[in-house]
PDB file of C-alpha atoms and ligand atoms in Angstrom:
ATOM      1  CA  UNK A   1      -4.430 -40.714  16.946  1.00 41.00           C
ATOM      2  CA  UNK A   2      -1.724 -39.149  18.910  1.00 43.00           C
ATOM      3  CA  UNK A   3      -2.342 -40.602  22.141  1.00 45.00           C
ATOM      4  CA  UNK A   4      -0.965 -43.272  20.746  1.00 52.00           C
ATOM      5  CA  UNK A   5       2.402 -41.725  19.788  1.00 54.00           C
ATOM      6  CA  UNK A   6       3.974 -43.022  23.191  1.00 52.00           C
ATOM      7  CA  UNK A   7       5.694 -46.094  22.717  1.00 56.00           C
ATOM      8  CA  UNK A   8       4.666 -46.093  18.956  1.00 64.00           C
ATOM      9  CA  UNK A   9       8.449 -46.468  16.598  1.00 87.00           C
ATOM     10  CA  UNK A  10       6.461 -44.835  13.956  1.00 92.00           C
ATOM     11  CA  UNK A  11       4.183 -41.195  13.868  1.00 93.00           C
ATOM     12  CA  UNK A  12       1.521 -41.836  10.887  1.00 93.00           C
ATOM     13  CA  UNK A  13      -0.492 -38.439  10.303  1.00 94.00           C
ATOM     14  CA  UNK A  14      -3.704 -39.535   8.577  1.00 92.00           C
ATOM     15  CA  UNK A  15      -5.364 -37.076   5.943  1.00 89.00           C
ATOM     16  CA  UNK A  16      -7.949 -36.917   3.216  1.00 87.00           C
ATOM     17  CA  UNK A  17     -10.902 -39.056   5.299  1.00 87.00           C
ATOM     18  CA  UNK A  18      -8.408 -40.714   6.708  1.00 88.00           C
ATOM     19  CA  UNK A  19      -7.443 -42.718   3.483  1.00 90.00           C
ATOM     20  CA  UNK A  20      -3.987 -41.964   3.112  1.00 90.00           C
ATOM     21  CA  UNK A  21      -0.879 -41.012   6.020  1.00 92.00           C
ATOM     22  CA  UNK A  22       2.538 -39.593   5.922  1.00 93.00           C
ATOM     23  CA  UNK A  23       4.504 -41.520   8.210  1.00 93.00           C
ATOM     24  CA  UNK A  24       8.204 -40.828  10.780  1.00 93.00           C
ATOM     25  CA  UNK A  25      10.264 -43.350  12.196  1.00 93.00           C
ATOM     26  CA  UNK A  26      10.374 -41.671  15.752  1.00 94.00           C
ATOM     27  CA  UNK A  27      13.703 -41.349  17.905  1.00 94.00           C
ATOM     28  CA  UNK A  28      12.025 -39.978  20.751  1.00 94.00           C
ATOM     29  CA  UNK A  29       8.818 -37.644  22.062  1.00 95.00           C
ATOM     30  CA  UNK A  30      10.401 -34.536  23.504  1.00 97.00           C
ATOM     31  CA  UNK A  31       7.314 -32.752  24.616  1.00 98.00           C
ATOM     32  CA  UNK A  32       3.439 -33.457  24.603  1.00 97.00           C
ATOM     33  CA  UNK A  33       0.811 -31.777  26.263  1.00 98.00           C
ATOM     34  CA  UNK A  34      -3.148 -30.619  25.548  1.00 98.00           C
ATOM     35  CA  UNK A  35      -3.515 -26.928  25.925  1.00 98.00           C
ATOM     36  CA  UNK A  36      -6.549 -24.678  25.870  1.00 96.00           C
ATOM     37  CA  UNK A  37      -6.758 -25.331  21.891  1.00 94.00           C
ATOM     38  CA  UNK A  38      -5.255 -28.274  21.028  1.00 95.00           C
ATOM     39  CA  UNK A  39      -2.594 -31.360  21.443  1.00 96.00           C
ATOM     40  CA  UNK A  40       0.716 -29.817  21.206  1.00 98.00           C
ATOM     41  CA  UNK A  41       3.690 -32.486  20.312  1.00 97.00           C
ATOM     42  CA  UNK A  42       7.289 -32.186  19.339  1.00 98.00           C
ATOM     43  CA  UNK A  43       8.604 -35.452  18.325  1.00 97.00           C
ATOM     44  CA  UNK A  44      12.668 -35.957  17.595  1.00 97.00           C
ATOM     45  CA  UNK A  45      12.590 -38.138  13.997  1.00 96.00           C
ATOM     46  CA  UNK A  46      15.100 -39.852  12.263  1.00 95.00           C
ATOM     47  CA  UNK A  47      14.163 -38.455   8.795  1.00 96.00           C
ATOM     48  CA  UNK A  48      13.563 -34.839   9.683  1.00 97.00           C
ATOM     49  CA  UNK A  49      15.108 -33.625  12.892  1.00 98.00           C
ATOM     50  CA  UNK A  50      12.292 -32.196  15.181  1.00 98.00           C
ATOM     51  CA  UNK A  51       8.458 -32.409  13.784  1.00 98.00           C
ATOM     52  CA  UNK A  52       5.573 -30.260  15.601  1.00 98.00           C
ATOM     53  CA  UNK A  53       2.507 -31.567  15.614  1.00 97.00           C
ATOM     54  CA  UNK A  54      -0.787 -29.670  16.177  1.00 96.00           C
ATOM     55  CA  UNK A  55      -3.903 -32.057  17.021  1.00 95.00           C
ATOM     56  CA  UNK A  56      -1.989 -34.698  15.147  1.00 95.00           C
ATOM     57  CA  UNK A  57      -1.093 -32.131  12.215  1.00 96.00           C
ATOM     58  CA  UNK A  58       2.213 -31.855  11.127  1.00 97.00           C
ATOM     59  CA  UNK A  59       3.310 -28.434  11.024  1.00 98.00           C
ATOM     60  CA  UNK A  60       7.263 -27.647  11.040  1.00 98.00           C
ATOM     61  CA  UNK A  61       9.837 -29.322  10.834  1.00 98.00           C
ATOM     62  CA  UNK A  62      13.778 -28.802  11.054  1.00 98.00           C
ATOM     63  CA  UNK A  63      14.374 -30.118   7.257  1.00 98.00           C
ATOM     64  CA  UNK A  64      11.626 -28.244   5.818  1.00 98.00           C
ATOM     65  CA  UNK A  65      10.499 -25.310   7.308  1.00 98.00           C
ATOM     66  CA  UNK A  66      12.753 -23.174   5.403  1.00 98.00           C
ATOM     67  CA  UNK A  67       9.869 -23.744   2.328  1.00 98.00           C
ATOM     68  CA  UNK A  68       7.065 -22.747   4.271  1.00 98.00           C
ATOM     69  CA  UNK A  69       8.599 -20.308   6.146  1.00 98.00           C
ATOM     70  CA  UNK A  70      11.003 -18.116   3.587  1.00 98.00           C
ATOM     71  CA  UNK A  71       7.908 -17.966   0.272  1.00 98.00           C
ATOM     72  CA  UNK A  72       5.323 -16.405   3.009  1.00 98.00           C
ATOM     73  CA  UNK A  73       8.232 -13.598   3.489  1.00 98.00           C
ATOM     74  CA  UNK A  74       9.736 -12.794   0.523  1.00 98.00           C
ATOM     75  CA  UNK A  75       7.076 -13.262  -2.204  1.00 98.00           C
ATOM     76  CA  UNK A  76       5.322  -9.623  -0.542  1.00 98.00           C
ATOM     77  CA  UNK A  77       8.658  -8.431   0.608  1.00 98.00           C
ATOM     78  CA  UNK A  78       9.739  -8.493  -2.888  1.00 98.00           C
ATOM     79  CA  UNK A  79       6.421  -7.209  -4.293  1.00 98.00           C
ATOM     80  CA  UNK A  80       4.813  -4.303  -2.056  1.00 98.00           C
ATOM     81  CA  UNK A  81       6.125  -1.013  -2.969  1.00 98.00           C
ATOM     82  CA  UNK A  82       6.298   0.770   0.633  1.00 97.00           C
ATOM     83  CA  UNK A  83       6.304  -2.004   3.408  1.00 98.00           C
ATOM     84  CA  UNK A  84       5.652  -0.700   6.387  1.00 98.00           C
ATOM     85  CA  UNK A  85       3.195  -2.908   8.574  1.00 98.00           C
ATOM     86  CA  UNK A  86       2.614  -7.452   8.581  1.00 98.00           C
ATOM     87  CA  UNK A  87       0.154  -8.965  10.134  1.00 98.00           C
ATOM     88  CA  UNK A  88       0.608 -12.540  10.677  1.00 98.00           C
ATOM     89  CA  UNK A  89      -2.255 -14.579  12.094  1.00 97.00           C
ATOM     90  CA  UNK A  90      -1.123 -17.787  13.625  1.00 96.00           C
ATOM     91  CA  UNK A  91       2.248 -18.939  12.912  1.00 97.00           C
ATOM     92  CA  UNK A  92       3.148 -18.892  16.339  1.00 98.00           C
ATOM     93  CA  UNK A  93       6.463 -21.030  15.493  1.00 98.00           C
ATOM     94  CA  UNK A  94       7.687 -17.841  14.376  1.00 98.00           C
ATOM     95  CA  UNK A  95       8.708 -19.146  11.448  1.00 98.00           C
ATOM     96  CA  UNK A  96       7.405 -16.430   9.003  1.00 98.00           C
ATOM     97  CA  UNK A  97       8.390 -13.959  11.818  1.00 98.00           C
ATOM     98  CA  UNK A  98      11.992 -14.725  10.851  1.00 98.00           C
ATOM     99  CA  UNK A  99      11.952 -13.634   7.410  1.00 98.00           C
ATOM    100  CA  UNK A 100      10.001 -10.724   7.916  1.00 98.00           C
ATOM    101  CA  UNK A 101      12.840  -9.431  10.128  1.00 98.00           C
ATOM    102  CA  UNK A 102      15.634  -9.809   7.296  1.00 98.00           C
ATOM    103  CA  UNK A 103      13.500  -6.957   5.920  1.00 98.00           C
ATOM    104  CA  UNK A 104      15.000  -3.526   6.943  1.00 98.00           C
ATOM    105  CA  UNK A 105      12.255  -1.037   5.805  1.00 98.00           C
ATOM    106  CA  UNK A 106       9.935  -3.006   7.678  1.00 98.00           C
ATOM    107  CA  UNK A 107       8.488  -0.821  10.891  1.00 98.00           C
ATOM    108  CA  UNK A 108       5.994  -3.635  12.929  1.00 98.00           C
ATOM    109  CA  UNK A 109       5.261  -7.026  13.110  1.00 98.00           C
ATOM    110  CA  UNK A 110       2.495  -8.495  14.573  1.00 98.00           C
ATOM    111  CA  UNK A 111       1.754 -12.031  15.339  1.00 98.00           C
ATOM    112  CA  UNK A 112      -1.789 -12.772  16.164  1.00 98.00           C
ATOM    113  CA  UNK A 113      -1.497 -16.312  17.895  1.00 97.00           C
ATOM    114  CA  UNK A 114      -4.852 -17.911  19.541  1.00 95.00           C
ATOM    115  CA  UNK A 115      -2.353 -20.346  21.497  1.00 97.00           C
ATOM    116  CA  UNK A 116       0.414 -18.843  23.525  1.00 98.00           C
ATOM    117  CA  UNK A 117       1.904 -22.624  24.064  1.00 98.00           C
ATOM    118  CA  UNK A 118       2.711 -22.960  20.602  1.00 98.00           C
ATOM    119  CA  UNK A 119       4.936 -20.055  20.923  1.00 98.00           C
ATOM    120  CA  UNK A 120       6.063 -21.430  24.077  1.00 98.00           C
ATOM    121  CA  UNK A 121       6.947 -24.506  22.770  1.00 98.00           C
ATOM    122  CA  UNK A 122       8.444 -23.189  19.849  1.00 98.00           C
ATOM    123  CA  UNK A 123      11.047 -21.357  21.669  1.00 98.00           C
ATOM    124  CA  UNK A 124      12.199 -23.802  23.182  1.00 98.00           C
ATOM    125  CA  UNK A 125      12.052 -26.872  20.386  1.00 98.00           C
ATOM    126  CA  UNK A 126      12.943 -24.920  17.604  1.00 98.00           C
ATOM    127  CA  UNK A 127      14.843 -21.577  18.610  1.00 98.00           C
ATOM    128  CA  UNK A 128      15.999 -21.101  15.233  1.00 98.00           C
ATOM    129  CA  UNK A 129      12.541 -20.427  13.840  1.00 98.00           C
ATOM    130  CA  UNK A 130      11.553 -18.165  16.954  1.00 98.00           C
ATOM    131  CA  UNK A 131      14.610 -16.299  16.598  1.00 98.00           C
ATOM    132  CA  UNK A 132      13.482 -13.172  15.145  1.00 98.00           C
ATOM    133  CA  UNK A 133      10.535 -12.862  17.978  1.00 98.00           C
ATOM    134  CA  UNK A 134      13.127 -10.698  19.954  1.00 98.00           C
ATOM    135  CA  UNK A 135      13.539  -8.036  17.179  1.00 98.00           C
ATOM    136  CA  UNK A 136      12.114  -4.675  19.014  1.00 98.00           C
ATOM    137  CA  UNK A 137       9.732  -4.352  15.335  1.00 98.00           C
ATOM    138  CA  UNK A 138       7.596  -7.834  16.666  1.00 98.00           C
ATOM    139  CA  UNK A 139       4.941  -7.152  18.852  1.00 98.00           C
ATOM    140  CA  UNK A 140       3.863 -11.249  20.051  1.00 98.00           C
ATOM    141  CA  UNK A 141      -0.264 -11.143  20.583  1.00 98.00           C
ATOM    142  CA  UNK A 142      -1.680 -14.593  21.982  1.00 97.00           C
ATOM    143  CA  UNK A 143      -5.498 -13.066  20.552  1.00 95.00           C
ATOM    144  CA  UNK A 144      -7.703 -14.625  18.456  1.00 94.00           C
ATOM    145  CA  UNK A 145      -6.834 -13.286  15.073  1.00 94.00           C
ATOM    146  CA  UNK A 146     -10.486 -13.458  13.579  1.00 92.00           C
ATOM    147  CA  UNK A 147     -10.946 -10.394  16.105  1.00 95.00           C
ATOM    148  CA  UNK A 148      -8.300  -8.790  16.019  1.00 97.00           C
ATOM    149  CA  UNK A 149      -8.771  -8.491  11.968  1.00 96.00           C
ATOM    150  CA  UNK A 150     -11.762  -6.769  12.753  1.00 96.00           C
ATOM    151  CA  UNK A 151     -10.419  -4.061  14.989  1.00 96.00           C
ATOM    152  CA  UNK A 152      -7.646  -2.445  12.377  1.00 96.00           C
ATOM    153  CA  UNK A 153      -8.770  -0.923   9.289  1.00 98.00           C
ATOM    154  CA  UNK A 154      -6.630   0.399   5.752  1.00 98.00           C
ATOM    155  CA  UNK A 155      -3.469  -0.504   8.439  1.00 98.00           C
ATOM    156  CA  UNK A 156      -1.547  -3.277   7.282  1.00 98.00           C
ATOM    157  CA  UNK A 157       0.683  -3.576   4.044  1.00 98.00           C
ATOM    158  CA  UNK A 158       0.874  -7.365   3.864  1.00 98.00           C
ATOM    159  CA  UNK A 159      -1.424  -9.899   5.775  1.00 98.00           C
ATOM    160  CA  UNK A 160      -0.094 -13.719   6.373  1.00 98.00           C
ATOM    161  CA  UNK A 161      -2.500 -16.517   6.972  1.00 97.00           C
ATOM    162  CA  UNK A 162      -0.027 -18.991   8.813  1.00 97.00           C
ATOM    163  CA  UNK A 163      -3.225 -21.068   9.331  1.00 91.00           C
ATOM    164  CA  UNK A 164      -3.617 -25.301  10.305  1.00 88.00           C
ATOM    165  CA  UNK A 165      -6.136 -26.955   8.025  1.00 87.00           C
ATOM    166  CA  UNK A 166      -9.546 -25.529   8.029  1.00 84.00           C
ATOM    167  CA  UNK A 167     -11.523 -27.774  10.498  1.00 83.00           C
ATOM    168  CA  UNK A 168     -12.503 -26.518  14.534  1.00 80.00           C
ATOM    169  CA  UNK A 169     -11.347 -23.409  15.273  1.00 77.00           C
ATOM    170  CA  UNK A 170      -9.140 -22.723  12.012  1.00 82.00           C
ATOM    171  CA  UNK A 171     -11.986 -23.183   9.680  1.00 85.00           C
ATOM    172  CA  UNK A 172     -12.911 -19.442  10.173  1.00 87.00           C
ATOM    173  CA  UNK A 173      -9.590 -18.316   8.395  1.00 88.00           C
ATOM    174  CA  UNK A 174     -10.591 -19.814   5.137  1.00 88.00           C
ATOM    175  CA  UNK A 175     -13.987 -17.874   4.985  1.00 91.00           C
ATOM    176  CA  UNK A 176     -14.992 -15.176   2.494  1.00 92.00           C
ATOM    177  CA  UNK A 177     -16.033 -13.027   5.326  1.00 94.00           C
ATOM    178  CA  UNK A 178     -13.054 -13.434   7.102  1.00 95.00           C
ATOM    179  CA  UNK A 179     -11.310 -12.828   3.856  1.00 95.00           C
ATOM    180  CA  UNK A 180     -13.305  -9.191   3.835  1.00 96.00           C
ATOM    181  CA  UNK A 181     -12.057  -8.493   7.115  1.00 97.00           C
ATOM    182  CA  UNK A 182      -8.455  -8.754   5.777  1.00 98.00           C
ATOM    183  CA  UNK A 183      -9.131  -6.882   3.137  1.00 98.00           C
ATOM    184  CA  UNK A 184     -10.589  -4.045   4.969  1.00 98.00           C
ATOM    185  CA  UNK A 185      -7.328  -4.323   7.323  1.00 98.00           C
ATOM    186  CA  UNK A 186      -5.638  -4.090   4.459  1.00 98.00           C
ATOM    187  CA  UNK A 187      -3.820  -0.397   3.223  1.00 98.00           C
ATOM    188  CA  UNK A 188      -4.474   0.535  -0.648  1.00 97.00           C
ATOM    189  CA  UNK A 189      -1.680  -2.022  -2.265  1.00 96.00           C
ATOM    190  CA  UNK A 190      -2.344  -4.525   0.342  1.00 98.00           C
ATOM    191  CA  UNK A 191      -1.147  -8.096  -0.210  1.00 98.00           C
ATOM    192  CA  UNK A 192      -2.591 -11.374   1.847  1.00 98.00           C
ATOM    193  CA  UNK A 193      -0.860 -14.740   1.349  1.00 98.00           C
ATOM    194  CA  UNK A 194      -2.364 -18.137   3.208  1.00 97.00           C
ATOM    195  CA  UNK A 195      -1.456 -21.979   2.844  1.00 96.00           C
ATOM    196  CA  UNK A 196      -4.238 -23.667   1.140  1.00 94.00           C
ATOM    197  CA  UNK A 197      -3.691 -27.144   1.404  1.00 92.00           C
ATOM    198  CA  UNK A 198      -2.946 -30.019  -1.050  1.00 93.00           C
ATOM    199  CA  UNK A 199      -4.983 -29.815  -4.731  1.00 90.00           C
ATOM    200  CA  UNK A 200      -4.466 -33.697  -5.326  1.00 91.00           C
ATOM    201  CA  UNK A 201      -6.303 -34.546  -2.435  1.00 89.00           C
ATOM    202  CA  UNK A 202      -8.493 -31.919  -1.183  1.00 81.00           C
ATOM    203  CA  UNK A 203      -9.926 -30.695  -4.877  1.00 76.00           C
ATOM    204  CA  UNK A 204     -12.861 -29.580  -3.725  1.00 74.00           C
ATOM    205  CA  UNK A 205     -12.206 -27.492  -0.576  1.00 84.00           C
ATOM    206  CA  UNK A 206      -9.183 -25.609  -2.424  1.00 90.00           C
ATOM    207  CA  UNK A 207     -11.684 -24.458  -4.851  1.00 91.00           C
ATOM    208  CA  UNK A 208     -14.049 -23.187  -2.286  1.00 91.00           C
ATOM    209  CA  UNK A 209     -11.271 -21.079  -0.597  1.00 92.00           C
ATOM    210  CA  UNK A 210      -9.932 -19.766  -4.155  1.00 96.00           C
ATOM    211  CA  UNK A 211     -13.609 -18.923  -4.807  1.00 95.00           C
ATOM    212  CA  UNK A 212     -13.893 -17.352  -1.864  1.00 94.00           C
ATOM    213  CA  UNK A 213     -10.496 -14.934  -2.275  1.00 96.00           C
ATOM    214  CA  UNK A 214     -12.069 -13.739  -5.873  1.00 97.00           C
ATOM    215  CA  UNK A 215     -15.323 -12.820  -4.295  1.00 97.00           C
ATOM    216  CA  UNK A 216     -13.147 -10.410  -1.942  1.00 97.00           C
ATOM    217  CA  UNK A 217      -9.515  -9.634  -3.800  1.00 98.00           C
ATOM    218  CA  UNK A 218      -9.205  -8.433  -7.591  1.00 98.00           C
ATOM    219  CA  UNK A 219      -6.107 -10.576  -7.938  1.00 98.00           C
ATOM    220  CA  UNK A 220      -5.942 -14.251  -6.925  1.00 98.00           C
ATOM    221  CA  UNK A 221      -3.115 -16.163  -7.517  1.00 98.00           C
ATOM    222  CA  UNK A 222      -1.561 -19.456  -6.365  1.00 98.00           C
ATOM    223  CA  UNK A 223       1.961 -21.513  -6.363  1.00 98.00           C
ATOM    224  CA  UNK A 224       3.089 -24.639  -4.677  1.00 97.00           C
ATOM    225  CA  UNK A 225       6.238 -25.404  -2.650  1.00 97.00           C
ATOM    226  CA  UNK A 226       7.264 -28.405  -1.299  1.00 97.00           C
ATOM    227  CA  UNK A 227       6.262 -29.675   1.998  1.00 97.00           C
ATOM    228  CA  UNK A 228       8.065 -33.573   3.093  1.00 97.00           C
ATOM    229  CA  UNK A 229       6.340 -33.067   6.164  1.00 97.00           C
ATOM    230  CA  UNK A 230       2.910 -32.155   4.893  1.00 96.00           C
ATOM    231  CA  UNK A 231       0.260 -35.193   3.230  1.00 94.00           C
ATOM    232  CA  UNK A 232       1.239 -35.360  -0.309  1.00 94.00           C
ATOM    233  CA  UNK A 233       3.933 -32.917  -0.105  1.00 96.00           C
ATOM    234  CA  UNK A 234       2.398 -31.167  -3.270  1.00 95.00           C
ATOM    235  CA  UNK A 235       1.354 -28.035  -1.067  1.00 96.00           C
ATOM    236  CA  UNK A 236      -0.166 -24.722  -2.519  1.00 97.00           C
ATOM    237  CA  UNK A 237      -0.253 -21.286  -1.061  1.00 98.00           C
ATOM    238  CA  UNK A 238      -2.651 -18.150  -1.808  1.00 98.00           C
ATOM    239  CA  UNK A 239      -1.551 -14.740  -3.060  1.00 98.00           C
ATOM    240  CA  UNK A 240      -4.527 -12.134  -2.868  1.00 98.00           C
ATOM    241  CA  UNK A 241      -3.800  -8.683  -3.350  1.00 98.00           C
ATOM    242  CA  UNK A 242      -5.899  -5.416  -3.964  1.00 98.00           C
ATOM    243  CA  UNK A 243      -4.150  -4.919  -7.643  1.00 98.00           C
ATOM    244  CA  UNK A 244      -0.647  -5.675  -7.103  1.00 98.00           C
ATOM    245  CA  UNK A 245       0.284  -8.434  -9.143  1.00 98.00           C
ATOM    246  CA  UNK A 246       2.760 -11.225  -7.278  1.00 98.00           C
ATOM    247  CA  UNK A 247       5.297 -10.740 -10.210  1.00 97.00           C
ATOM    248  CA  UNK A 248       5.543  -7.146 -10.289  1.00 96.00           C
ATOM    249  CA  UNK A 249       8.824  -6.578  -8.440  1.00 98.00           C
ATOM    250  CA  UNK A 250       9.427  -3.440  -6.334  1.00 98.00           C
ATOM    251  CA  UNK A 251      12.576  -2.783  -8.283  1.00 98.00           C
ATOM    252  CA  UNK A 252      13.895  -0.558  -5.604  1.00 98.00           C
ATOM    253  CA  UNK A 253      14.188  -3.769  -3.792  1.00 98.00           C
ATOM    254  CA  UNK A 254      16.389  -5.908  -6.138  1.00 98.00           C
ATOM    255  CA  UNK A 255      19.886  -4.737  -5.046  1.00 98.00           C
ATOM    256  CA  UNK A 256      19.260  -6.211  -1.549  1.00 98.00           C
ATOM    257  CA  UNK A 257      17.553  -9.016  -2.640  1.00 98.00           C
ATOM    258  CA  UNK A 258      20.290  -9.969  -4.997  1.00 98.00           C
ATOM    259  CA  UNK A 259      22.035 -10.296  -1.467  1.00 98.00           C
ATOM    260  CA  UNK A 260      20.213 -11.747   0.617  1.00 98.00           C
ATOM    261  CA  UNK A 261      19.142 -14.733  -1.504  1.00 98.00           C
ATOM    262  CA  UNK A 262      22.066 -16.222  -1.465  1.00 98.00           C
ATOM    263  CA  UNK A 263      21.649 -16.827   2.484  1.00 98.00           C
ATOM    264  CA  UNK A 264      18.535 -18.080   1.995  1.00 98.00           C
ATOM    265  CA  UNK A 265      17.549 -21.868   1.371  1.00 98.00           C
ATOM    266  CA  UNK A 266      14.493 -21.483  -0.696  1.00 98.00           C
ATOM    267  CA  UNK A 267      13.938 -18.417  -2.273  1.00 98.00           C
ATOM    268  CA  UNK A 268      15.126 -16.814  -4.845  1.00 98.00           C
ATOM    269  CA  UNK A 269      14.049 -14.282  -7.513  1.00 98.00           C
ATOM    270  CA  UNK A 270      14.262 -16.314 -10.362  1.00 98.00           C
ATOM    271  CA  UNK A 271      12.212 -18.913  -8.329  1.00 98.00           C
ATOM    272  CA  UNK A 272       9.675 -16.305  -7.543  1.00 98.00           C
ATOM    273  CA  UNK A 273       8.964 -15.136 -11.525  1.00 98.00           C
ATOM    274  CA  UNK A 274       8.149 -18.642 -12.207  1.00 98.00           C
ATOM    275  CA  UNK A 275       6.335 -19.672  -9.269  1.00 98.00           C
ATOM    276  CA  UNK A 276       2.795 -18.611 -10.644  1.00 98.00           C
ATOM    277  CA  UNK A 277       3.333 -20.105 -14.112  1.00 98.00           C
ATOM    278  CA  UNK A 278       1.234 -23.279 -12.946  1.00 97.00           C
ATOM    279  CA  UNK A 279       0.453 -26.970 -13.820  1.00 96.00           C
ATOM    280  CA  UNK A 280      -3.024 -27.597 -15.631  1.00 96.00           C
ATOM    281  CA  UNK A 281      -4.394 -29.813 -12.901  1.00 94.00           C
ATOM    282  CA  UNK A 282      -2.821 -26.721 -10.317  1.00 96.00           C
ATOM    283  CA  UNK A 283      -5.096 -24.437 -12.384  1.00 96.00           C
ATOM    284  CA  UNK A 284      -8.134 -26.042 -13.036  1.00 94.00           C
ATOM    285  CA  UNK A 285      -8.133 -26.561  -9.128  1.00 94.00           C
ATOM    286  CA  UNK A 286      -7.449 -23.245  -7.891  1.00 95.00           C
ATOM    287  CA  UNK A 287      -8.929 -21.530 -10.868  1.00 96.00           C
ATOM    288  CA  UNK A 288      -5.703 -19.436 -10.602  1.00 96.00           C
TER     289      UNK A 288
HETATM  290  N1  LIG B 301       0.839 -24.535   9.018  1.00 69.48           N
HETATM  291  C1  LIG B 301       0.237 -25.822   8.725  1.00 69.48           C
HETATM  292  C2  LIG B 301      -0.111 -26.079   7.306  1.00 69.48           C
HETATM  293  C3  LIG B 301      -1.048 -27.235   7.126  1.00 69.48           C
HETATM  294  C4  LIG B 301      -0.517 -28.547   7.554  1.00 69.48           C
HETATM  295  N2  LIG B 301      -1.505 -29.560   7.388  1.00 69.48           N
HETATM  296  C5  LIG B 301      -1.360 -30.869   7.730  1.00 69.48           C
HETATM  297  N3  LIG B 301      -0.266 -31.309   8.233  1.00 69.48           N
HETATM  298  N4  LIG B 301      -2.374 -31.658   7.557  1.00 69.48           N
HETATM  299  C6  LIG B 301       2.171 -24.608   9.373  1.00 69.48           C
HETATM  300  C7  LIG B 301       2.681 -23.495  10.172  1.00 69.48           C
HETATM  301  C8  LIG B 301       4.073 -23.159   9.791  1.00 69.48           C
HETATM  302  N5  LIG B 301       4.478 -21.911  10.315  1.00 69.48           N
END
């Protein structure tokens, strides 16, 4: 599908058997290449500025990101009562990286990325999102996070799934045993957020993943946010924690959220109380 990006006006990712594709009128193809892991492609669009692709997947994009990027940081920011440690396992745009570092009390940062050229390319397609990689907290791994999980133990406060979909080698992020390993990375209060994917279309492998988190995590919880760039655009993400609910604020942590939301694109916490408060379809799908 993407070999034929060259010379095409129009990007069409296909999703859901094929059936249905989100399509971008293309101004030009900046960068394309086939690394260890995967087709890596940064296309300029008309619509939405820059668009990475991953094996054909969309993944960021300059008029959306800020969705994706600023819920996976501030939902656990806002809830965990002593942040200390994150964990992030793929997301090596460093998207998720840069709202982790807005966080003061916040000691280390590790991103667990499988393919160093998507951090590569990152930096230099979409500096803005790999700005906080710099900050002296963020230690950069290019590992394979499904071992890495195993190899810490009660260490991390807050876990981040910044997975693609679950097919190849990203379909061992959405297991129940990899799941256990996060938990048992995982300190007392420990939180773990992933993307799972669009509930319209994919119905029946969002319930296998939810089922999955409530064989592992005592509280399971999901929300959506808006992806453009993402099939469907309806897109949900998982909040798993050991008991800490995702609407229990750390109070302590109010004052300087009261300031920084009003930099921030997204979030806010009035957005955040409501979040979980879900459709009946979003339910009956996620079981949440
Ligand atoms: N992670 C990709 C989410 C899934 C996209 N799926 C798709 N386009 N079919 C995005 C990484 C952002 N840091």
């Amino acid at each position: 599908m993407t070999e034929s990006i060259l010379g095409n006006e129009w990007y069409s990712e296909r999703y859901f058997f094929k059936n249905v594709a989100t399509s971008f009128k293309i101004k030009s193809v900046l960068h394309s290449e086939q690394s260890k892991y995967q087709k890596i492609d940064v296309l300029d669009t008309f619509a939405l500025g820059r668009l990475l692709l991953l094996d054909g997947k969309t993944m960021v994009s300059d008029k959306d990101e800020f969705v994706y990027h600023e819920v996976m940081g501030h939902i656990p920011a806002m809830i965990h009562p002593k942040l200390k440690n994150v964990l992030i396992i793929g997301g090596g745009d460093g998207g998720i990286v840069r709202e982790f570092v807005k966080h003061p009390e916040i000691e280390r940062i590790d991103l667990v990325e499988i393919d160093e050229r998507v951090i590569e390319v990152s930096k230099t397609f979409f500096p803005d999102c790999t700005s906080g990689l710099t900050d002296p907290r963020v230690n950069v791994l290019p590992q394979d996070g499904v071992e890495y999980i195993k190899t810490h133990k009660n260490f991390f406060d807050v876990i981040i799934i910044d997975s693609t979909d679950p097919e190849d080698f990203a379909a061992g992020l959405f297991t129940q045993e990899f799941y256990h390993h996060v938990y048992e990375a995982l300190t007392e209060n420990g939180i773990m957020m992933a993307q799972t994917e669009n509930p319209l279309y994919d119905e029946y492998g969002i319930k296998s993943f939810y089922d999955n988190l409530r064989n592992v995590y005592p509280v399971v919880k999901s929300f959506t946010g808006p992806m453009l760039i993402y099939p469907g655009v309806f897109w949900t993400f998982a909040y798993a924690s050991k008991g800490l609910l995702p609407t229990q604020f750390n109070e302590s942590k109010i004052p300087f959220m009261s300031m920084l939301e009003k930099k921030l694109k997204w979030y806010n916490m009035d957005w955040h109380k409501g979040a979980f408060n879900l459709s009946n379809i979003h339910k009956s799908v996620t079981g949440c």
